[in-house]
Amino acid sequence: MDAHALRRQGWTISAIARHMGRDRKTIRAHLNGARTAGQRRQAPDAFVPFLPYCRQRLADDPHLWASTLFVEVMALGYRGAYSTFTRALRRYQVRPHCEPWHASTGRNVAVIAHPPGEEIQFDWLELPGPPQEWGVGEHAHLLVGALAHSGRWRAALSDSEDFPHLVQALDDVMRKLGGTARRWRFDRMATVCYLSSGQMTSAFGGVAKYYGAGVDICPPRRGNRRRGREGQPLRCATLVAHGPGRAEHHPGPVRRRQTRSPHGRATATHRRSGHHRR
């Protein structure tokens, strides 16, 4: 029998609770309309207080990595898991629509081949708030050079991403790799090519000629790349940048999909025009 019917017959809450085998507080909540039979009580969404902050950050930088944003909101007091956080980003549609990075279903994509030993791919990682002992100011910039086929990589710290620092970092990375490959691959960065056309600048052409390397610029549309190889050096570099003492906060063996975010002081933002894990 329904609790409301028993209440209308003059039963006390305690009697109804004993009759139905429920707690008195549960019966009282049902009678007061605070709860509905057959529906679980929904816990407050821990993401809601941080929703305005996330909207503002993604409005300022639509390509900001979800892992970087996750570290920021954790510093503000968010205590949910990374998977819960990314689910909330999708549920509330926080990230603004960006056509170049929209899902490629139904349109042509670029398939990039990576012959063994043929190519080095260079990418910048920005590391905000690095340790003071690094001596690089408020933002450290890490140039990662990876052999696209094998995944072997080396990196060099820099104070900036401008042209002189790019050339110096390129030289450092190639010395650490033991030499240069026949071709270099870059995403569309202003120090390498004109962003509108993708044509290499004359200044960087001189650098490539000095090292005897050809330069390939990635297509403007998101390419079908082998993320298992290309993503690994970037995630490994992020782990190294956070230091061995932070390793327990990293997902462990580098995998294609990052399920946890590093919680170190130097959070990494992948500054590139290629594929993004949101």
CSV table of C-alpha atoms in Angstrom, one decimal:
chain,number,residue,atom,x,y,z
A,1,MET,CA,0.0,0.0,0.0
A,2,ASP,CA,1.2,3.5,-0.8
A,3,ALA,CA,2.6,5.5,2.1
A,4,HIS,CA,0.4,8.5,1.2
A,5,ALA,CA,-2.7,6.3,1.5
A,6,LEU,CA,-1.6,5.1,4.9
A,7,ARG,CA,-0.9,8.6,6.0
A,8,ARG,CA,-4.4,9.7,4.9
A,9,GLN,CA,-5.8,6.9,7.1
A,10,GLY,CA,-4.2,8.5,10.1
A,11,TRP,CA,-1.1,6.3,10.4
A,12,THR,CA,2.0,7.8,12.1
A,13,ILE,CA,5.3,8.0,10.2
A,14,SER,CA,6.8,5.4,12.6
A,15,ALA,CA,3.9,3.0,12.0
A,16,ILE,CA,4.2,3.4,8.2
A,17,ALA,CA,8.0,2.8,8.5
A,18,ARG,CA,7.5,-0.4,10.5
A,19,HIS,CA,4.8,-1.6,8.2
A,20,MET,CA,6.8,-1.0,5.0
A,21,GLY,CA,10.2,-1.9,6.4
A,22,ARG,CA,11.7,1.5,5.7
A,23,ASP,CA,13.5,4.1,7.7
A,24,ARG,CA,11.4,6.9,9.1
A,25,LYS,CA,13.5,9.6,7.4
A,26,THR,CA,12.9,7.9,4.1
A,27,ILE,CA,9.1,7.8,4.7
A,28,ARG,CA,9.1,11.4,5.8
A,29,ALA,CA,11.0,12.5,2.7
A,30,HIS,CA,8.5,10.7,0.4
A,31,LEU,CA,5.6,12.2,2.2
A,32,ASN,CA,7.1,15.7,2.0
A,33,GLY,CA,7.8,15.3,-1.7
A,34,ALA,CA,11.6,15.5,-1.3
A,35,ARG,CA,12.0,12.0,-2.8
A,36,THR,CA,10.1,10.0,-5.4
A,37,ALA,CA,9.5,6.3,-5.1
A,38,GLY,CA,11.6,4.3,-7.5
A,39,GLN,CA,14.1,7.1,-8.2
A,40,ARG,CA,17.5,7.3,-6.7
A,41,ARG,CA,18.6,10.5,-5.1
A,42,GLN,CA,21.1,12.3,-7.4
A,43,ALA,CA,24.3,13.5,-5.8
A,44,PRO,CA,25.3,17.1,-6.5
A,45,ASP,CA,27.4,17.4,-9.6
A,46,ALA,CA,30.9,18.3,-8.4
A,47,PHE,CA,31.7,19.8,-11.8
A,48,VAL,CA,29.0,22.6,-11.8
A,49,PRO,CA,31.0,25.0,-9.6
A,50,PHE,CA,33.9,24.9,-12.0
A,51,LEU,CA,31.8,25.2,-15.2
A,52,PRO,CA,32.2,29.0,-15.6
A,53,TYR,CA,35.9,28.7,-15.2
A,54,CYS,CA,36.1,25.9,-17.8
A,55,ARG,CA,33.9,27.8,-20.3
A,56,GLN,CA,36.2,30.9,-20.0
A,57,ARG,CA,39.4,28.9,-20.4
A,58,LEU,CA,38.2,27.1,-23.5
A,59,ALA,CA,36.7,30.3,-24.9
A,60,ASP,CA,40.2,31.8,-24.6
A,61,ASP,CA,42.0,28.7,-26.0
A,62,PRO,CA,39.6,26.2,-27.8
A,63,HIS,CA,42.5,23.8,-28.3
A,64,LEU,CA,43.5,23.6,-24.7
A,65,TRP,CA,44.1,20.0,-23.7
A,66,ALA,CA,41.6,18.5,-21.3
A,67,SER,CA,44.4,17.1,-19.2
A,68,THR,CA,45.9,20.6,-18.7
A,69,LEU,CA,42.5,22.0,-17.8
A,70,PHE,CA,42.0,19.1,-15.4
A,71,VAL,CA,45.2,20.0,-13.5
A,72,GLU,CA,44.0,23.6,-13.2
A,73,VAL,CA,40.6,22.8,-11.8
A,74,MET,CA,42.1,20.3,-9.4
A,75,ALA,CA,44.3,23.1,-8.0
A,76,LEU,CA,41.0,25.0,-7.5
A,77,GLY,CA,39.5,22.2,-5.5
A,78,TYR,CA,37.9,19.8,-7.9
A,79,ARG,CA,38.1,16.2,-6.6
A,80,GLY,CA,36.5,14.2,-9.4
A,81,ALA,CA,38.3,11.6,-11.6
A,82,TYR,CA,39.7,12.6,-15.0
A,83,SER,CA,37.2,10.4,-16.8
A,84,THR,CA,34.3,12.1,-14.9
A,85,PHE,CA,35.8,15.5,-15.8
A,86,THR,CA,36.0,14.8,-19.5
A,87,ARG,CA,32.5,13.3,-19.4
A,88,ALA,CA,31.2,16.6,-17.9
A,89,LEU,CA,33.0,18.6,-20.6
A,90,ARG,CA,31.1,16.7,-23.2
A,91,ARG,CA,27.8,16.6,-21.3
A,92,TYR,CA,27.7,20.4,-20.8
A,93,GLN,CA,29.3,21.0,-24.3
A,94,VAL,CA,31.9,23.3,-22.8
A,95,ARG,CA,34.4,23.2,-25.7
A,96,PRO,CA,33.5,25.7,-28.5
A,97,HIS,CA,33.0,24.2,-31.9
A,98,CYS,CA,36.2,24.4,-34.1
A,99,GLU,CA,35.7,23.3,-37.7
A,100,PRO,CA,39.4,22.3,-38.4
A,101,TRP,CA,39.3,19.9,-35.5
A,102,HIS,CA,35.8,18.7,-35.9
A,103,ALA,CA,35.3,15.0,-36.3
A,104,SER,CA,36.5,13.9,-39.8
A,105,THR,CA,33.7,11.5,-40.5
A,106,GLY,CA,32.5,11.8,-44.0
A,107,ARG,CA,35.3,13.9,-45.4
A,108,ASN,CA,38.8,13.3,-46.8
A,109,VAL,CA,41.7,13.0,-44.4
A,110,ALA,CA,45.4,13.0,-45.0
A,111,VAL,CA,47.3,9.7,-44.5
A,112,ILE,CA,51.0,10.4,-43.7
A,113,ALA,CA,53.6,7.7,-44.3
A,114,HIS,CA,56.6,7.3,-42.0
A,115,PRO,CA,59.4,5.3,-43.6
A,116,PRO,CA,62.1,4.0,-41.1
A,117,GLY,CA,64.9,6.5,-40.5
A,118,GLU,CA,63.5,8.9,-43.1
A,119,GLU,CA,61.9,11.6,-40.9
A,120,ILE,CA,62.1,13.5,-37.7
A,121,GLN,CA,59.0,15.2,-36.4
A,122,PHE,CA,59.4,18.3,-34.2
A,123,ASP,CA,56.8,19.6,-31.8
A,124,TRP,CA,56.8,22.3,-29.1
A,125,LEU,CA,55.6,21.5,-25.5
A,126,GLU,CA,54.8,24.5,-23.3
A,127,LEU,CA,55.4,23.9,-19.6
A,128,PRO,CA,53.8,26.6,-17.4
A,129,GLY,CA,55.2,27.1,-13.9
A,130,PRO,CA,58.5,25.2,-14.2
A,131,PRO,CA,60.7,24.6,-11.2
A,132,GLN,CA,62.9,27.6,-10.4
A,133,GLU,CA,66.1,25.5,-10.7
A,134,TRP,CA,65.4,25.2,-14.5
A,135,GLY,CA,66.2,28.9,-14.8
A,136,VAL,CA,63.8,29.5,-17.7
A,137,GLY,CA,61.3,31.9,-16.2
A,138,GLU,CA,57.5,31.5,-15.8
A,139,HIS,CA,57.2,29.3,-18.9
A,140,ALA,CA,59.5,26.7,-20.2
A,141,HIS,CA,59.4,25.5,-23.8
A,142,LEU,CA,60.4,22.0,-24.7
A,143,LEU,CA,61.2,21.1,-28.3
A,144,VAL,CA,60.7,17.4,-28.9
A,145,GLY,CA,62.2,15.7,-31.9
A,146,ALA,CA,61.0,12.2,-32.6
A,147,LEU,CA,61.9,9.6,-35.2
A,148,ALA,CA,58.4,9.1,-36.5
A,149,HIS,CA,58.8,5.4,-37.3
A,150,SER,CA,60.6,4.1,-34.2
A,151,GLY,CA,59.3,6.6,-31.7
A,152,ARG,CA,62.9,7.4,-30.4
A,153,TRP,CA,63.0,11.0,-29.2
A,154,ARG,CA,65.1,13.7,-27.6
A,155,ALA,CA,64.2,17.1,-26.3
A,156,ALA,CA,65.8,20.5,-25.5
A,157,LEU,CA,64.6,23.2,-23.1
A,158,SER,CA,64.3,26.7,-24.4
A,159,ASP,CA,63.3,30.1,-23.1
A,160,SER,CA,61.0,30.9,-26.0
A,161,GLU,CA,59.5,29.5,-29.2
A,162,ASP,CA,60.8,32.3,-31.5
A,163,PHE,CA,63.0,31.7,-34.5
A,164,PRO,CA,66.5,32.0,-32.8
A,165,HIS,CA,65.5,29.7,-30.0
A,166,LEU,CA,63.9,27.3,-32.4
A,167,VAL,CA,67.2,27.0,-34.4
A,168,GLN,CA,69.2,26.5,-31.3
A,169,ALA,CA,66.8,23.9,-29.9
A,170,LEU,CA,66.8,22.1,-33.3
A,171,ASP,CA,70.6,21.8,-33.2
A,172,ASP,CA,70.5,20.5,-29.6
A,173,VAL,CA,67.9,17.9,-30.4
A,174,MET,CA,69.7,16.6,-33.5
A,175,ARG,CA,73.0,16.3,-31.6
A,176,LYS,CA,71.2,14.3,-29.0
A,177,LEU,CA,69.7,12.0,-31.6
A,178,GLY,CA,73.2,11.6,-33.2
A,179,GLY,CA,72.4,13.4,-36.4
A,180,THR,CA,69.6,14.5,-38.7
A,181,ALA,CA,67.2,12.5,-40.9
A,182,ARG,CA,66.7,13.3,-44.6
A,183,ARG,CA,63.4,15.1,-43.8
A,184,TRP,CA,61.9,17.2,-41.0
A,185,ARG,CA,58.2,17.4,-40.4
A,186,PHE,CA,56.5,20.4,-38.7
A,187,ASP,CA,53.0,21.4,-38.0
A,188,ARG,CA,52.0,24.9,-39.2
A,189,MET,CA,54.1,27.1,-36.8
A,190,ALA,CA,54.8,30.7,-37.7
A,191,THR,CA,58.6,30.3,-37.3
A,192,VAL,CA,58.7,27.6,-40.0
A,193,CYS,CA,56.0,28.5,-42.6
A,194,TYR,CA,53.3,31.0,-43.5
A,195,LEU,CA,50.2,29.9,-41.6
A,196,SER,CA,47.8,30.9,-44.4
A,197,SER,CA,49.5,29.0,-47.2
A,198,GLY,CA,51.8,26.4,-45.5
A,199,GLN,CA,54.7,27.6,-47.6
A,200,MET,CA,58.1,27.5,-45.8
A,201,THR,CA,59.6,30.8,-45.0
A,202,SER,CA,62.9,31.8,-46.6
A,203,ALA,CA,64.6,32.2,-43.2
A,204,PHE,CA,63.8,28.6,-42.2
A,205,GLY,CA,64.7,27.4,-45.7
A,206,GLY,CA,68.2,28.6,-45.1
A,207,VAL,CA,68.3,26.6,-41.8
A,208,ALA,CA,67.1,23.4,-43.6
A,209,LYS,CA,69.6,23.9,-46.4
A,210,TYR,CA,72.5,24.3,-43.9
A,211,TYR,CA,71.6,20.9,-42.4
A,212,GLY,CA,70.9,19.3,-45.7
A,213,ALA,CA,67.3,18.3,-44.8
A,214,GLY,CA,64.0,18.7,-46.6
A,215,VAL,CA,61.0,20.1,-44.8
A,216,ASP,CA,57.5,18.8,-44.9
A,217,ILE,CA,54.5,20.8,-43.5
A,218,CYS,CA,51.6,18.8,-42.1
A,219,PRO,CA,48.3,19.3,-44.0
A,220,PRO,CA,45.9,21.9,-42.5
A,221,ARG,CA,43.2,19.3,-41.9
A,222,ARG,CA,43.7,16.7,-39.2
A,223,GLY,CA,45.7,13.8,-40.6
A,224,ASN,CA,45.2,10.1,-40.0
A,225,ARG,CA,48.5,9.7,-38.2
A,226,ARG,CA,49.9,6.8,-36.3
A,227,ARG,CA,49.3,8.2,-32.8
A,228,GLY,CA,50.8,5.2,-31.1
A,229,ARG,CA,54.2,6.3,-32.4
A,230,GLU,CA,53.8,10.0,-32.6
A,231,GLY,CA,52.0,10.6,-29.4
A,232,GLN,CA,54.4,8.5,-27.3
A,233,PRO,CA,57.4,10.9,-27.4
A,234,LEU,CA,55.2,13.8,-26.3
A,235,ARG,CA,53.7,12.0,-23.4
A,236,CYS,CA,57.1,10.6,-22.3
A,237,ALA,CA,58.5,14.1,-22.5
A,238,THR,CA,55.7,15.4,-20.3
A,239,LEU,CA,56.4,12.7,-17.8
A,240,VAL,CA,60.1,13.5,-17.7
A,241,ALA,CA,59.3,17.2,-17.4
A,242,HIS,CA,57.3,16.5,-14.2
A,243,GLY,CA,60.3,14.7,-12.7
A,244,PRO,CA,60.6,11.1,-11.3
A,245,GLY,CA,59.0,12.1,-8.1
A,246,ARG,CA,55.7,12.7,-9.9
A,247,ALA,CA,55.6,9.4,-11.7
A,248,GLU,CA,53.0,7.9,-9.4
A,249,HIS,CA,50.5,10.4,-10.8
A,250,HIS,CA,51.1,9.5,-14.4
A,251,PRO,CA,49.2,6.7,-16.2
A,252,GLY,CA,52.3,4.4,-16.1
A,253,PRO,CA,53.2,2.7,-19.4
A,254,VAL,CA,52.5,5.2,-22.2
A,255,ARG,CA,49.4,4.1,-24.1
A,256,ARG,CA,47.4,5.6,-26.9
A,257,ARG,CA,44.7,7.0,-24.7
A,258,GLN,CA,45.7,9.0,-21.6
A,259,THR,CA,43.4,8.0,-18.7
A,260,ARG,CA,45.0,10.0,-16.0
A,261,SER,CA,46.7,13.4,-15.9
A,262,PRO,CA,50.1,14.3,-14.4
A,263,HIS,CA,49.7,16.4,-11.3
A,264,GLY,CA,53.1,18.1,-11.2
A,265,ARG,CA,53.8,21.8,-11.0
A,266,ALA,CA,54.9,22.0,-14.6
A,267,THR,CA,51.7,21.1,-16.5
A,268,ALA,CA,52.2,20.6,-20.2
A,269,THR,CA,50.3,22.2,-23.0
A,270,HIS,CA,50.8,20.7,-26.5
A,271,ARG,CA,51.2,23.7,-28.7
A,272,ARG,CA,50.7,22.4,-32.2
A,273,SER,CA,48.2,22.3,-35.1
A,274,GLY,CA,48.1,18.5,-35.3
A,275,HIS,CA,46.0,15.9,-33.6
A,276,HIS,CA,44.7,16.7,-30.1
A,277,ARG,CA,43.4,14.4,-27.3
A,278,ARG,CA,40.6,16.4,-25.8
